[in-house]
Coordinates of C-alpha atoms in Angstrom, one line a residue:
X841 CA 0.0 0.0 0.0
X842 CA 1.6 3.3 -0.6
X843 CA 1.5 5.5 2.4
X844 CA -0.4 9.3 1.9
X845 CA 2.7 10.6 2.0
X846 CA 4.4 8.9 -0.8
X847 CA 1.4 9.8 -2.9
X848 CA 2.1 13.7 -1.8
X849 CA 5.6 13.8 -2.8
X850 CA 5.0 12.0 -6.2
X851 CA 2.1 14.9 -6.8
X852 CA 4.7 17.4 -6.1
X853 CA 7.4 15.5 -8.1
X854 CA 5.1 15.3 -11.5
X855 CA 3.8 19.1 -10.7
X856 CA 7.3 20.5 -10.5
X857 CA 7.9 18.5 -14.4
X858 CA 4.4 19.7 -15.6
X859 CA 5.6 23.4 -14.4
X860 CA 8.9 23.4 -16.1
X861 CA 7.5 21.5 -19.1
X862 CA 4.5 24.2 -19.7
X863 CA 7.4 27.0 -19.3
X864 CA 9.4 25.7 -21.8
X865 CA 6.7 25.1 -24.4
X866 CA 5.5 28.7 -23.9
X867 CA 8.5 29.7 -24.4
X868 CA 9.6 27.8 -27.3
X869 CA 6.4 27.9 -29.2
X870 CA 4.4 31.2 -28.3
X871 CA 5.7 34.7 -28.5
X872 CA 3.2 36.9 -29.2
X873 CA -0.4 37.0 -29.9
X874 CA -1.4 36.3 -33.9
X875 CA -5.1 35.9 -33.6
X876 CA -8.1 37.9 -33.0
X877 CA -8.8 36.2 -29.8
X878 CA -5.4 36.6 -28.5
X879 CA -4.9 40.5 -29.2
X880 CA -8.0 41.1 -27.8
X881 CA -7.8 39.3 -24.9
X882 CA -4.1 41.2 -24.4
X883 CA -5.4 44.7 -25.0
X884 CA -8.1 44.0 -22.2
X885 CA -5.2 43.0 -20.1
X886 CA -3.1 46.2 -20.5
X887 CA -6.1 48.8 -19.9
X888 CA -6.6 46.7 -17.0
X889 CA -3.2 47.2 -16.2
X890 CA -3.0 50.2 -17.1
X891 CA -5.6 51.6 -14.6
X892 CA -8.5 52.0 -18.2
X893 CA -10.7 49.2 -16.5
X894 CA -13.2 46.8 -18.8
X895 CA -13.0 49.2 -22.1
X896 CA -12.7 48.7 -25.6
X897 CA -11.2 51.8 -27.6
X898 CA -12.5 49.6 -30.7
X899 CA -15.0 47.3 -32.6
X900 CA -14.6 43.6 -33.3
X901 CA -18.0 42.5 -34.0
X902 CA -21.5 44.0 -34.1
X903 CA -23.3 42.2 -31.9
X904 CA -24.5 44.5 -28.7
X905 CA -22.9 47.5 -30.6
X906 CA -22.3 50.2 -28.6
X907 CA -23.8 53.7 -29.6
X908 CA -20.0 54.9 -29.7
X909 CA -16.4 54.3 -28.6
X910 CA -14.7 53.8 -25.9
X911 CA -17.5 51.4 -24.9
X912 CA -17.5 48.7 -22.0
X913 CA -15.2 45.7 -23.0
X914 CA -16.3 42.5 -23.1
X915 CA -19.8 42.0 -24.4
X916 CA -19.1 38.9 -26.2
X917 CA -15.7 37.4 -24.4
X918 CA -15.8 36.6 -20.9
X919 CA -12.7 38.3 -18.6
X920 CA -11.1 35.9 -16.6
X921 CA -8.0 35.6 -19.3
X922 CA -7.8 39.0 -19.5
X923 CA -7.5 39.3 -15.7
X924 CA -4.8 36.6 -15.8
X925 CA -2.9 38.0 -18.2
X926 CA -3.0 41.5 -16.3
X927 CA -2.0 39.5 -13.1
X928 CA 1.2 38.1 -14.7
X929 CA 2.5 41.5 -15.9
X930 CA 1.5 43.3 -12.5
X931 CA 3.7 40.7 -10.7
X932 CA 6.1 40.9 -12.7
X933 CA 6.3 44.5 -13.0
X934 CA 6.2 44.2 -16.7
X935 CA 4.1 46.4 -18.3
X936 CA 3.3 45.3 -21.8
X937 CA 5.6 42.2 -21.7
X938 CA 4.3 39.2 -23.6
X939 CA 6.1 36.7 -21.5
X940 CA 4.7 38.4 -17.8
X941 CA 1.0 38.1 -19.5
X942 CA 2.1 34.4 -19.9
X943 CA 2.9 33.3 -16.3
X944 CA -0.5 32.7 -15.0
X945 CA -1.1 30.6 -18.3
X946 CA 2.1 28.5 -17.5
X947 CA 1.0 27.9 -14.2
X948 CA -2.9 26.8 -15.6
X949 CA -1.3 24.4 -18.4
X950 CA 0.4 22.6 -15.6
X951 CA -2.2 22.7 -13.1
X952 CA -4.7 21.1 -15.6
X953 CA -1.6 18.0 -16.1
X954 CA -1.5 18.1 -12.4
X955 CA -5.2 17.5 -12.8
X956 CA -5.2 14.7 -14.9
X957 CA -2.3 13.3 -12.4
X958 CA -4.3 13.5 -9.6
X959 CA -7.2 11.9 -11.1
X960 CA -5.4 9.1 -12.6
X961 CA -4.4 8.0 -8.8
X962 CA -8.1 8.5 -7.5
X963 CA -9.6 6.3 -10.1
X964 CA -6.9 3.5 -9.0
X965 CA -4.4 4.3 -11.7
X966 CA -0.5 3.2 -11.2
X967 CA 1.6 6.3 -11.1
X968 CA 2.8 4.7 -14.7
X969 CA -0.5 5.5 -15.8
X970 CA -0.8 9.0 -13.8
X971 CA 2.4 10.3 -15.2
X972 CA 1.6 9.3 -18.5
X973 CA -2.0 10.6 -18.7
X974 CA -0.1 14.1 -16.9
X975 CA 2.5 14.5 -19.5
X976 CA 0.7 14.0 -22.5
X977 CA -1.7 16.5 -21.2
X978 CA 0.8 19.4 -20.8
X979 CA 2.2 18.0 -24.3
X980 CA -1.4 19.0 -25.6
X981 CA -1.4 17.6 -29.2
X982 CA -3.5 20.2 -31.2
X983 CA -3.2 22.2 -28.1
X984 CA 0.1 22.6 -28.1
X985 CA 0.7 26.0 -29.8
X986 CA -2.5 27.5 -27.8
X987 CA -1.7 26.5 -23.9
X988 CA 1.2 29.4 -24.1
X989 CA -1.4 32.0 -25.7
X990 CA -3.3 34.5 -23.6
X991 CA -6.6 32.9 -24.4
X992 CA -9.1 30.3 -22.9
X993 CA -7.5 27.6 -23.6
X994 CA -5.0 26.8 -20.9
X995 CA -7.2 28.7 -18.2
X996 CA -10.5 26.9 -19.2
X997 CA -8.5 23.7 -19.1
X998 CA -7.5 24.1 -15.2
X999 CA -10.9 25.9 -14.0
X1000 CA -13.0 23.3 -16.1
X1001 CA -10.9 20.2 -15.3
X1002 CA -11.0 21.1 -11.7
X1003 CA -14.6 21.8 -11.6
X1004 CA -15.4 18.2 -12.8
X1005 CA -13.2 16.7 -11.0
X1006 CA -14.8 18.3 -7.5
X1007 CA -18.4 17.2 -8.9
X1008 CA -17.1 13.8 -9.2
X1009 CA -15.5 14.2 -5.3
X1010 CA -19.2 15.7 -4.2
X1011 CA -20.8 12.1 -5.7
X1012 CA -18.6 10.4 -4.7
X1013 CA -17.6 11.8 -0.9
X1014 CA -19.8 11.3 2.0
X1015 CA -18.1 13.3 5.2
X1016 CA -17.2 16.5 2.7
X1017 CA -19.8 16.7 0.7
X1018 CA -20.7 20.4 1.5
X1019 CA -17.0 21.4 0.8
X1020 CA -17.0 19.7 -2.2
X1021 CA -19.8 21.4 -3.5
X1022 CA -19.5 24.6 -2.6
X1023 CA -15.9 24.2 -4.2
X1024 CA -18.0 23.5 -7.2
X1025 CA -19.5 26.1 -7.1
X1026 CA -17.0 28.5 -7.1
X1027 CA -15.1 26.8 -10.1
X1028 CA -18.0 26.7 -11.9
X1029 CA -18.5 30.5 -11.8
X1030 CA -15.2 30.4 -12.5
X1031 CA -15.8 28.5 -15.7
X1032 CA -18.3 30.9 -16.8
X1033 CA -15.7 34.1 -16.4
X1034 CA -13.7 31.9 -18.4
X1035 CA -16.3 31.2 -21.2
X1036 CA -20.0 32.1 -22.1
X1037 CA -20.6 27.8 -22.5
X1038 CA -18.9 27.8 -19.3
X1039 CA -22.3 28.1 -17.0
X1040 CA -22.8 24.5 -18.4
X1041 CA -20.6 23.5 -15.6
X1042 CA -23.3 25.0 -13.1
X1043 CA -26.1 23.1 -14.3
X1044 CA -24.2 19.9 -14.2
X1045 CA -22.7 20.7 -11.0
X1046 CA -26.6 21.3 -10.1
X1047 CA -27.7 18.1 -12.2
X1048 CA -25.4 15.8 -10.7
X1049 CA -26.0 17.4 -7.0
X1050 CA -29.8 16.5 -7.6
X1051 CA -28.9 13.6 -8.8
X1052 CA -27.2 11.9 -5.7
X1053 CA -29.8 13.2 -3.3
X1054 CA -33.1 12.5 -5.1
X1055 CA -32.1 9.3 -7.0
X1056 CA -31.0 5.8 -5.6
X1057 CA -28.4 6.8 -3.7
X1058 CA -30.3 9.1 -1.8
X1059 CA -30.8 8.4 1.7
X1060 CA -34.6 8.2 2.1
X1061 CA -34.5 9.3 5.9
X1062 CA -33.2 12.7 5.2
X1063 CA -35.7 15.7 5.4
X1064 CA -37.5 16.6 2.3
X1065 CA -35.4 20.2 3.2
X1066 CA -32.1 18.5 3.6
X1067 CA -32.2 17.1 0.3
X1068 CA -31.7 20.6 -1.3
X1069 CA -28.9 21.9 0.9
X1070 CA -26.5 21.0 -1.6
X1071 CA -27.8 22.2 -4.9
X1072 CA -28.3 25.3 -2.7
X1073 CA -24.5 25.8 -1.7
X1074 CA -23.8 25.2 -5.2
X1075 CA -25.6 27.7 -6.4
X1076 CA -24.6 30.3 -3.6
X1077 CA -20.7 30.1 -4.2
X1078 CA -21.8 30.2 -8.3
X1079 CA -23.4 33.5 -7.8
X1080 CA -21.2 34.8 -5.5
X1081 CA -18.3 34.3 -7.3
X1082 CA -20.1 36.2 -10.4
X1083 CA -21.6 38.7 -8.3
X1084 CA -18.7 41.2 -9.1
X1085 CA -19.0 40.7 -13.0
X1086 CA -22.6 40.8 -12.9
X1087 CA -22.8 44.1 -11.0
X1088 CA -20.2 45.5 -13.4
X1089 CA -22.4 44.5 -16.4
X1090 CA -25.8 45.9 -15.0
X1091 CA -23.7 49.2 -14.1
X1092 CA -21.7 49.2 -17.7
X1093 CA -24.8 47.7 -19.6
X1094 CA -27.9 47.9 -17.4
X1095 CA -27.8 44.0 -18.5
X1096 CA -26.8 41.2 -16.2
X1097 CA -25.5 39.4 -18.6
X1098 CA -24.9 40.1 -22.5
X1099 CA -27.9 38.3 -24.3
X1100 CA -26.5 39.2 -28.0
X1101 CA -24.6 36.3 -28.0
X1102 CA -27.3 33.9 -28.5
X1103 CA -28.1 35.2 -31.6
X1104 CA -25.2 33.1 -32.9
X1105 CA -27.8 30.6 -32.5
X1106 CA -29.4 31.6 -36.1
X1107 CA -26.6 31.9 -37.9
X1108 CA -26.7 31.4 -41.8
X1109 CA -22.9 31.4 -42.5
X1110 CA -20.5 32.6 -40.3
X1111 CA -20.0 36.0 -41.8
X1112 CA -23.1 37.1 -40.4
X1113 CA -21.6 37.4 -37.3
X1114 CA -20.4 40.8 -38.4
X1115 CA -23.7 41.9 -39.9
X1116 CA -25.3 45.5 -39.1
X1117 CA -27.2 45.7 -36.8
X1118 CA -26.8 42.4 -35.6
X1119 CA -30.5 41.1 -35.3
X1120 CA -30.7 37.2 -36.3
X1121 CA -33.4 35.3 -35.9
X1122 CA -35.6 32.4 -35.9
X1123 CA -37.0 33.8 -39.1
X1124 CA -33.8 34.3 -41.3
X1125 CA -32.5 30.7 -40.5
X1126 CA -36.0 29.6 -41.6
X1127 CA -36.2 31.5 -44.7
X1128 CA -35.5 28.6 -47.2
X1129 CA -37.9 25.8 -44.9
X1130 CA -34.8 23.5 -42.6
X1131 CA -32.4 23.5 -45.6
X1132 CA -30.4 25.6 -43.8
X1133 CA -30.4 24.4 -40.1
X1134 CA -29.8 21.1 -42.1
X1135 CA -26.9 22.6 -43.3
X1136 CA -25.3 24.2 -40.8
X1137 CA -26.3 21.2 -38.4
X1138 CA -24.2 19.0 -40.6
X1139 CA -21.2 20.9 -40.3
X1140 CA -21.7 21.2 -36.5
X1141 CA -21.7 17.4 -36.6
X1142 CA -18.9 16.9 -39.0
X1143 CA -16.7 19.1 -37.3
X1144 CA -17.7 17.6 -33.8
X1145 CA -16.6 14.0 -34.7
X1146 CA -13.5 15.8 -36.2
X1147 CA -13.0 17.6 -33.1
X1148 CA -13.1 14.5 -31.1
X1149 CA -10.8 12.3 -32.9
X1150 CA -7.9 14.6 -33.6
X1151 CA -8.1 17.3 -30.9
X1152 CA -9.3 15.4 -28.0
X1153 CA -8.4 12.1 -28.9
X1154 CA -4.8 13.0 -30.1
X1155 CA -5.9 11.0 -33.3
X1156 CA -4.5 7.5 -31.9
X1157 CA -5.6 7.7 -28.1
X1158 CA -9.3 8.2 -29.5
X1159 CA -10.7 4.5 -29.1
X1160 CA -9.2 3.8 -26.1
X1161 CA -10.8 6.6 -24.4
X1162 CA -14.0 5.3 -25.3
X1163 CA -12.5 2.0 -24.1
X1164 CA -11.7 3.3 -20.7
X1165 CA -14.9 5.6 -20.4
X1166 CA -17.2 2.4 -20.5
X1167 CA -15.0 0.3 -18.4
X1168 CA -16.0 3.3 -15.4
X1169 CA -18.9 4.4 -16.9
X1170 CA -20.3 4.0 -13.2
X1171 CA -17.8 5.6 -11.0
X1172 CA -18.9 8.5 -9.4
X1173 CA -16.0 10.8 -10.1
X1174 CA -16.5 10.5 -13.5
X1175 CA -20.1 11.3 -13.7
X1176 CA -20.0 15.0 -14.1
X1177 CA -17.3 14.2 -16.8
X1178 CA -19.1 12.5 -18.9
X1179 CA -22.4 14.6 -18.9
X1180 CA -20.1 17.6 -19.4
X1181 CA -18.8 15.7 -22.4
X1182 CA -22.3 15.2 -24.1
X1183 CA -23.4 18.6 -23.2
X1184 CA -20.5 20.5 -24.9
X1185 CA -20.1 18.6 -28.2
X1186 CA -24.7 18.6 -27.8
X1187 CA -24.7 22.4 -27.9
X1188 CA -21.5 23.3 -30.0
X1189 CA -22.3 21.2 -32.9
X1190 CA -26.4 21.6 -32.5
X1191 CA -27.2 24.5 -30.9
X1192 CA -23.9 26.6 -32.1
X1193 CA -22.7 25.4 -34.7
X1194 CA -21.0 28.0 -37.2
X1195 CA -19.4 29.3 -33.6
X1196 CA -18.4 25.9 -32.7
X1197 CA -17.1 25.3 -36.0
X1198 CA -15.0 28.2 -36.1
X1199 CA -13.3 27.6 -32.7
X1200 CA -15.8 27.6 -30.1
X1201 CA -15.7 23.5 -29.6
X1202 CA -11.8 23.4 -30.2
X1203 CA -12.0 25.8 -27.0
X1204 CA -14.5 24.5 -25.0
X1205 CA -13.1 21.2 -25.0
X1206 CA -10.0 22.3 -22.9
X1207 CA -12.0 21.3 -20.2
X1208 CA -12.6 17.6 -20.7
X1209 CA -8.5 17.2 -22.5
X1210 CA -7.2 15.7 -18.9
X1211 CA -10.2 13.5 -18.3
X1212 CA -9.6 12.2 -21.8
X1213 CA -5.6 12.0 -21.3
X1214 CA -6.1 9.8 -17.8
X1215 CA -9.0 7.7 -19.7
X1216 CA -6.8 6.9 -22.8
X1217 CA -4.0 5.7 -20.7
X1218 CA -6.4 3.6 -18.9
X1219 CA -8.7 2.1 -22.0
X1220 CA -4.8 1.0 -23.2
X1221 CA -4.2 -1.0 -21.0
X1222 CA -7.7 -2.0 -20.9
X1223 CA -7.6 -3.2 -24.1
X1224 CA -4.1 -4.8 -23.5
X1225 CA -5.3 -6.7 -20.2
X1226 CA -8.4 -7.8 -22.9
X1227 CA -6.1 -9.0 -25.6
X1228 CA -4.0 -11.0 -23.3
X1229 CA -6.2 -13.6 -21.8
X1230 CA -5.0 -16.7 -22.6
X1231 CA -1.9 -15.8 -24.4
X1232 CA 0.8 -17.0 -22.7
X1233 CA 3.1 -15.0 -24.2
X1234 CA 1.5 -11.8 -23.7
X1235 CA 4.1 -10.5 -20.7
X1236 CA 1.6 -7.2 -19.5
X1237 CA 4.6 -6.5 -17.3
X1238 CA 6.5 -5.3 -19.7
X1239 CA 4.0 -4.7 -22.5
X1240 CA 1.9 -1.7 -20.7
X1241 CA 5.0 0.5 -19.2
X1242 CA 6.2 -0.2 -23.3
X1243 CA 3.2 1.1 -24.6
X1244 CA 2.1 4.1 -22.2
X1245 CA 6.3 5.3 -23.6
X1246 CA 4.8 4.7 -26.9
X1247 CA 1.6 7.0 -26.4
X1248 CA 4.7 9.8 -24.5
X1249 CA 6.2 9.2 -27.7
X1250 CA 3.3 9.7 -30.1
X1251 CA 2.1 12.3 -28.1
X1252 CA 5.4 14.5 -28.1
X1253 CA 6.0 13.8 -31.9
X1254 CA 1.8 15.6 -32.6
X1255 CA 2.6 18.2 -30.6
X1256 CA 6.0 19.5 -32.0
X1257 CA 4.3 18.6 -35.6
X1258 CA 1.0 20.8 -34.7
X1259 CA 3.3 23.7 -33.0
X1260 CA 5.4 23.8 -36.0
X1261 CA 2.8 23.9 -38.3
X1262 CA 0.7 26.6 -36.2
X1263 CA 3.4 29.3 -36.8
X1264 CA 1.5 30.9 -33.3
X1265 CA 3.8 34.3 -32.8
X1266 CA 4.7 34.8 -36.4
X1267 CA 1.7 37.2 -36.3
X1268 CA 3.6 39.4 -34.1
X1269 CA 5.6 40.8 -37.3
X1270 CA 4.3 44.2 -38.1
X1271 CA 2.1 43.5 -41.5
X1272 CA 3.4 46.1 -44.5
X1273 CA 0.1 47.2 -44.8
X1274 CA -0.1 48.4 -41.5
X1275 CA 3.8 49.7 -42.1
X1276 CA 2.6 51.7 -45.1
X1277 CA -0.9 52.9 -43.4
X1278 CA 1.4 54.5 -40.3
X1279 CA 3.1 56.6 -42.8
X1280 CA 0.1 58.1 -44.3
X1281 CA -2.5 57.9 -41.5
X1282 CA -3.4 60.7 -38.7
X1283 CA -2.4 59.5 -35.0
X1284 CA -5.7 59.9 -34.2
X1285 CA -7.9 58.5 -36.9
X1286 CA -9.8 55.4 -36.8
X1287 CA -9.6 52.7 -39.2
X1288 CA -12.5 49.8 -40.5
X1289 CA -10.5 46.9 -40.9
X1290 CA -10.4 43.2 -41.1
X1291 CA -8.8 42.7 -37.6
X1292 CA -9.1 45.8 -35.1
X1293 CA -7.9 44.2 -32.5
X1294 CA -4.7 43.5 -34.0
X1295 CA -4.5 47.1 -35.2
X1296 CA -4.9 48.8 -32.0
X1297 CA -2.1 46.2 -30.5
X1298 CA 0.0 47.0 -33.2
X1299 CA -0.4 50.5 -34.1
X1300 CA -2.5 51.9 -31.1
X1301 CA -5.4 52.9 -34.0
X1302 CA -8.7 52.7 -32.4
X1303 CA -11.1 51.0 -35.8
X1304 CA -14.0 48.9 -36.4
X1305 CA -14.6 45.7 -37.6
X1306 CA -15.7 45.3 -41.8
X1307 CA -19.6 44.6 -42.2
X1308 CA -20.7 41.8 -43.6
X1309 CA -22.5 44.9 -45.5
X1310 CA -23.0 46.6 -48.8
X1311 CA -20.2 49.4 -49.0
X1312 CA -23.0 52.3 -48.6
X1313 CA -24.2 50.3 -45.1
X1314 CA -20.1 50.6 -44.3
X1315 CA -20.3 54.0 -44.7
X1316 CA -23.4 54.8 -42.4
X1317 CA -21.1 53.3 -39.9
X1318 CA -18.2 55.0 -40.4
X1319 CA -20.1 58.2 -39.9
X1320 CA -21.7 56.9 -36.8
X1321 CA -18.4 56.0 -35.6
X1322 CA -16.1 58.4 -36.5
X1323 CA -14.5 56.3 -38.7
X1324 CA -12.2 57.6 -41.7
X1325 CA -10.3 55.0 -43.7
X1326 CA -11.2 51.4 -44.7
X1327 CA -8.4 49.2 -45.5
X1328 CA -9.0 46.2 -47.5
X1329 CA -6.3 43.2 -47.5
X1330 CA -5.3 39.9 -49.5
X1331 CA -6.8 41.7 -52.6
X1332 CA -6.5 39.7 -55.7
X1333 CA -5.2 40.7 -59.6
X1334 CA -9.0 40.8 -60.5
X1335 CA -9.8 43.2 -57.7
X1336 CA -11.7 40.6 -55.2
X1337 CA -10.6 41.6 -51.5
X1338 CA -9.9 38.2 -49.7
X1339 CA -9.9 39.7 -46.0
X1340 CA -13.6 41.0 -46.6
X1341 CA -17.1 39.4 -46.3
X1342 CA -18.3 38.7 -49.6
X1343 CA -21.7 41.3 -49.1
X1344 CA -18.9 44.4 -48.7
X1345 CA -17.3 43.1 -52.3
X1346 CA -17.3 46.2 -54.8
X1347 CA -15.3 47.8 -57.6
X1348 CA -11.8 48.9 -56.3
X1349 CA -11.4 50.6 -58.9
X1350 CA -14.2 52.3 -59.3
X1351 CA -15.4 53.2 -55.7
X1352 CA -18.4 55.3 -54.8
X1353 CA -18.2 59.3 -54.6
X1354 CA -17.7 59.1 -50.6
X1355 CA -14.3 56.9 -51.1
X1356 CA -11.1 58.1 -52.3
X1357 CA -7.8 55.9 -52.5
X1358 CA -5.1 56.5 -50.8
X1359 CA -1.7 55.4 -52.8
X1360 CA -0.1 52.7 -50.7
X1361 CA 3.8 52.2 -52.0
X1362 CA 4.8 48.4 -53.7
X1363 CA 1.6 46.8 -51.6
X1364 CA -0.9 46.0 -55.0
X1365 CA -2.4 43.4 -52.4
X1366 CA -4.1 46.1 -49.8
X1367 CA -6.7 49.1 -50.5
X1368 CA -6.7 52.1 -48.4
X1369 CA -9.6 54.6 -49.0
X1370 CA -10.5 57.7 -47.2
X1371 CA -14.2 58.1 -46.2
X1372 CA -15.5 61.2 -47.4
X1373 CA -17.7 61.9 -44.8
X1374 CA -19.0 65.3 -47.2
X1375 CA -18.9 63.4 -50.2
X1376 CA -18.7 65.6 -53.5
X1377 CA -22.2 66.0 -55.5
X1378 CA -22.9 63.5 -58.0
X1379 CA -22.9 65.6 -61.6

């Protein structure tokens, strides 16, 4: 039997490797934001910083639009990455520094291997098996090149790991059940600063709460009263822990909570997330009878068994999870897991699917990675203990440490594959077009342009996002928002901007009267025009 204090020092032993490991890869792989996503997130992070508080001095998407700018930050995103990444450079005393935002990042990558670790053990793993299930969680696969950014990934992976895995300790614990849950609580209001999907983790914690005291294992003695005392404290530390971000939001928005998200539910193509004004509804997903919601259904599903096999799965692990899911199908720990699981992939694919296509699963799935990791390791050797009855010369010994190297080995080979190929950080380079815009441009104009976010990081021009509009509804909100050039990128021989929604297409060279070009040296792939904002007389 291995005494509680061996267990302790082998924690600390694989959470000291997970640490230095997560460093490294951060290091090595990610050194600077190059997504949307990731300069946003960063720019909230240095007006917190910087004293500016939840604001946005620009325009991303259209959703909730603000009637001008600055406007409160975060109507879409959720802030917890942003506060983490403020965090790391206020400790560091690095304003502005990349690799201070990164530190609390680091730490969350190998908190959620320390995660799988510690579940490994508690669902009777050897510590082959733990370390195993640990390290190829850190190693990440497709998530690799995305635990070292400052964006959900590597937070929602620690907060959502940990919030399972204390739903699976409230089922399963009898003496600490109240800590448990109100734990659970608090890391699943956690989960919801992390992501909008994230208040899923509240109504499983809730769902699974309800589910030990009113089904069989409930204790039929117990006061009617009593039986709610725990869905209760769940729901108590859940709102407490939002309370802050919900009063900021009904003080910043007079809402408690953005509601201009769900529109993403009636999304045609996912263009029309930048359409103006953002009003989707039942009625324009309808418009051709269930063609459409067949459509975009199917690609929610396609892209969901995708998601599975290569993200979650790490392409080879993916059968054996399955494998080791069913063999403990009925332990309690794992029962919030697995609802978890079914709800995410159940609303991302169905419910959202364009979003979920686009990123929003490849996210949200940080969460379940270390479940999967520890359940792989396990459904190997599942499947090798199955394969080995009767063979004599089957020596499982020898054969399961072999394999579980040959999954660290796999695992190491997809990840430094995937972080090559990602090229996360090479969008830190200063585009030409924006080189050539600064020479031309006023300080203190704003811009509409394919990626504001990256602009303002990069150039400190406050902009909007393009419309997924006709030119003329582009220019309504330019004047509305101050806005005085447009920049089009990736534009093609035969004048077809690439970097622009297809409803915003027109003749470059022949723009309308409120639109005048503004010569941009050796760059025949970008378009800057000046709105006109007293347009010259038609003759």
């Amino acid at each position: 039997m291995v005494s509680p204090m061996s267990r302790h020092y082998g924690a600390l032993s694989f959470g000291i490797v997970a640490l230095l490991m997560a460093w490294a890869m951060a290091r090595l792989i990610v050194h600077g934001p190059s997504y949307t996503d990731s300069f946003y997130h960063l720019n909230a992070a240095n007006s917190l910083r910087a004293g500016g508080g939840f604001a946005d001095n620009y325009l991303w998407t259209y959703i909730d639009a603000p009637e001008g700018l600055p406007a409160p930050s975060h109507r879409y995103w959720m802030p917890l990455t942003s506060v983490l990444a403020a965090i790391g450079m206020a400790l560091a005393a690095a304003p502005d520094s990349f690799q201070a935002a990164q530190f609390m990042f680091v730490l969350a990558t190998g908190g959620a291997g320390l995660v799988a670790y510690l579940l490994a053990r508690l669902l009777g793993g050897a510590r082959r098996q733990a370390w195993a299930a640990g390290l190829l969680t850190v190693m990440g696969g497709f998530f690799a090149p995305r635990w070292g950014a400052i964006d959900t990934f590597a937070p929602y992976a620690l907060v959502g790991s940990l919030c399972l895995l204390l739903i699976g300790m409230s089922a399963k614990s009898k003496g600490n059940r109240f800590l448990y849950s109100a734990l659970s609580g608090v890391f699943a209001g956690l989960c919801h600063l992390t992501r909008p999907d994230g208040v899923l983790m509240l109504f499983i914690a809730l769902l699974v709460s309800s589910w030990i005291q009113y089904g069989k294992s409930a204790m039929p003695s117990r006061a009617g009263w009593h039986r709610g005392v725990y869905p209760a404290v769940i729901l108590i530390c859940y709102a407490l822990t939002m309370l802050p971000w919900f009063l900021r939001n009904v003080n910043a928005t007079g809402a408690v909570l953005p509601q201009g998200g769900l529109r993403a539910i009636w999304l045609r193509e996912y263009e029309d997330l930048f359409n103006y004004p953002n009003d989707a509804s039942p009625r324009d997903l309808f418009a051709e009878g269930i063609e459409t919601l067949a459509r975009t259904r199917a690609i929610g599903i396609a892209n969901g068994i995708g998601t599975f096999v290569a993200v979650e799965g790490m392409i080879a692990l993916a059968p054996f999870m399955l494998i080791g899911l069913w063999r403990r199908r009925r332990h309690p720990l794992l029962r919030g897991f697995w609802l978890c699981a079914i709800g995410i992939h159940l609303l991302m694919c169905l419910v959202f699917p364009l979003p979920g296509y686009r990123g929003g699963l490849f996210h949200a799935v940080a969460a379940l990675f270390p479940f999967w990791m520890v359940l792989g390791v396990m459904g190997l050797d599942d499947a090798i203990d199955w394969i080995a009855k009767g063979r004599d010369s089957w020596k499982r010994a020898y054969i399961k440490p072999l394999y579980s190297m040959t999954l660290l080995v796999v695992g190491a080979g997809l990840s430094a594959a995937i972080a090559e190929r990602a090229g996360i950080g090479e969008g830190t380079a200063l585009p030409a077009a924006y080189a050539a815009m600064r020479s031309v441009l006023p300080d203190d104009t704003r811009v509409m342009i394919n990626d504001p976010a990256r602009l303002y990081y990069q150039l400190g021009l406050t902009g909007v996002s393009l419309p997924n509009e006709s030119i003329d509804v582009a220019f309504a909100i330019a004047v509305k928002y101050d806005v005085g050039y447009i920049l089009l990128e990736n534009v093609t021989d035969d004048g077809f901007a690439r970097a622009a929604p297809r409803k915003l297409q027109f003749d470059l060279d022949d723009p309308p009267r409120f639109l005048r070009q503004i010569p941009l040296e050796d760059l025949p792939d970008a378009r800057l025009y000046e709105f006109l904002h007293d347009p010259p007389k038609a003759s």
